[in-house]
């Protein structure tokens, strides 16, 4: 995700869902393979009969139509997955978060998600706002959406890992902290994340009880209403 400029005028990229593009291309390839097999069987069956030329003619017409359809089909998926610059839309929701109005921010960010469903940052901001009101399940869902749409940003991994750490075990959080540190090796909480990763490794080996007591807090509690986050 690229952010340019400053204040409310900077633009960011919406889209970049390469997995969605891969799905479209894969489906088109499968359609071509199945069409080729079916055409071959039909033409072979009509070979040497009086209908052979008519079958070949309709086969050519069918292939022309299929190619035109697939060009449009792939173009649609390219459009969905291609990044598009849009004005920074989050300023009102960000101000609500700063004031402690998390429910208002959630409603605002939900509207942005509906407007830009493929924007990773929209899902991330909604997920973080949901986390503030302890809507854990929906928060996890939105953070996973953010990772799916832009897997190269470290913040959703750290956020999701922290939720799984506080709600579950080190083993649950471990893969997300690992990926986050791979993307952001200079993170200021690196030593803490590495500690959790080591605990997760011990849990996997059965050398440490999952979710054992005396775990340190990962992040401070949500700020009181009216204070800065």
mmCIF file of N, CA and C in Angstrom, residues 26 38 48 51 72 87 90 93 113 118 120 123-124 142 165 169 171 196 198 203 205 212 221 223 226:
data_model
loop_
_atom_site.group_PDB
_atom_site.id
_atom_site.type_symbol
_atom_site.label_atom_id
_atom_site.label_comp_id
_atom_site.label_asym_id
_atom_site.label_seq_id
_atom_site.Cartn_x
_atom_site.Cartn_y
_atom_site.Cartn_z
ATOM 1 N N UNK A 26 -6.669 -18.423 -13.896
ATOM 2 C CA UNK A 26 -6.783 -19.878 -13.759
ATOM 3 C C UNK A 26 -8.108 -20.401 -14.281
ATOM 4 N N UNK A 38 -13.499 -30.804 -25.454
ATOM 5 C CA UNK A 38 -14.838 -31.016 -25.997
ATOM 6 C C UNK A 38 -14.887 -30.835 -27.501
ATOM 7 N N UNK A 48 -15.499 -37.586 -41.375
ATOM 8 C CA UNK A 48 -15.911 -38.535 -42.409
ATOM 9 C C UNK A 48 -17.397 -38.582 -42.631
ATOM 10 N N UNK A 51 -21.812 -34.154 -42.002
ATOM 11 C CA UNK A 51 -21.926 -32.967 -41.134
ATOM 12 C C UNK A 51 -20.569 -32.450 -40.674
ATOM 13 N N UNK A 72 -12.707 -10.297 -22.365
ATOM 14 C CA UNK A 72 -13.499 -9.415 -21.499
ATOM 15 C C UNK A 72 -13.416 -9.870 -20.048
ATOM 16 N N UNK A 87 -8.339 9.505 -3.438
ATOM 17 C CA UNK A 87 -8.046 10.454 -2.354
ATOM 18 C C UNK A 87 -8.100 9.765 -1.003
ATOM 19 N N UNK A 90 -9.890 8.584 4.917
ATOM 20 C CA UNK A 90 -10.070 8.154 6.303
ATOM 21 C C UNK A 90 -10.082 9.268 7.344
ATOM 22 N N UNK A 93 -12.861 9.459 10.091
ATOM 23 C CA UNK A 93 -12.789 8.318 10.999
ATOM 24 C C UNK A 93 -11.584 8.397 11.910
ATOM 25 N N UNK A 113 -15.066 0.690 3.606
ATOM 26 C CA UNK A 113 -14.874 -0.687 3.130
ATOM 27 C C UNK A 113 -15.882 -1.019 2.040
ATOM 28 N N UNK A 118 -11.532 -3.563 -1.873
ATOM 29 C CA UNK A 118 -10.245 -4.204 -2.077
ATOM 30 C C UNK A 118 -9.091 -3.402 -1.486
ATOM 31 N N UNK A 120 -6.706 -2.607 1.333
ATOM 32 C CA UNK A 120 -6.225 -3.237 2.556
ATOM 33 C C UNK A 120 -6.278 -2.290 3.745
ATOM 34 N N UNK A 123 -9.699 -2.112 5.496
ATOM 35 C CA UNK A 123 -9.963 -3.262 6.367
ATOM 36 C C UNK A 123 -9.121 -3.186 7.643
ATOM 37 N N UNK A 124 -7.878 -2.715 7.509
ATOM 38 C CA UNK A 124 -7.001 -2.613 8.676
ATOM 39 C C UNK A 124 -7.562 -1.612 9.690
ATOM 40 N N UNK A 142 -11.427 -8.696 9.757
ATOM 41 C CA UNK A 142 -10.993 -7.536 8.974
ATOM 42 C C UNK A 142 -9.481 -7.503 8.817
ATOM 43 N N UNK A 165 -2.495 -13.446 20.632
ATOM 44 C CA UNK A 165 -1.664 -13.619 21.836
ATOM 45 C C UNK A 165 -2.482 -13.368 23.097
ATOM 46 N N UNK A 169 -2.853 -18.273 22.613
ATOM 47 C CA UNK A 169 -1.542 -18.747 23.022
ATOM 48 C C UNK A 169 -0.450 -18.114 22.172
ATOM 49 N N UNK A 171 1.623 -19.802 20.517
ATOM 50 C CA UNK A 171 1.653 -20.583 19.277
ATOM 51 C C UNK A 171 0.689 -20.007 18.247
ATOM 52 N N UNK A 196 7.807 -13.903 22.336
ATOM 53 C CA UNK A 196 6.570 -14.657 22.122
ATOM 54 C C UNK A 196 6.802 -15.785 21.129
ATOM 55 N N UNK A 198 9.551 -17.430 20.670
ATOM 56 C CA UNK A 198 10.263 -18.503 21.382
ATOM 57 C C UNK A 198 9.312 -19.277 22.279
ATOM 58 N N UNK A 203 5.854 -24.131 23.145
ATOM 59 C CA UNK A 203 4.506 -24.705 23.218
ATOM 60 C C UNK A 203 4.329 -25.802 22.178
ATOM 61 N N UNK A 205 6.552 -27.754 21.029
ATOM 62 C CA UNK A 205 7.339 -28.935 21.441
ATOM 63 C C UNK A 205 6.803 -29.575 22.717
ATOM 64 N N UNK A 212 0.027 -20.114 29.403
ATOM 65 C CA UNK A 212 0.383 -20.119 30.819
ATOM 66 C C UNK A 212 0.270 -18.718 31.413
ATOM 67 N N UNK A 221 -3.843 -0.664 27.277
ATOM 68 C CA UNK A 221 -5.304 -0.693 27.051
ATOM 69 C C UNK A 221 -5.734 0.456 26.166
ATOM 70 N N UNK A 223 -7.139 3.860 24.934
ATOM 71 C CA UNK A 223 -7.146 5.151 25.649
ATOM 72 C C UNK A 223 -8.543 5.552 26.077
ATOM 73 N N UNK A 226 -11.659 10.751 24.674
ATOM 74 C CA UNK A 226 -11.200 12.129 24.702
ATOM 75 C C UNK A 226 -9.699 12.273 24.714
#
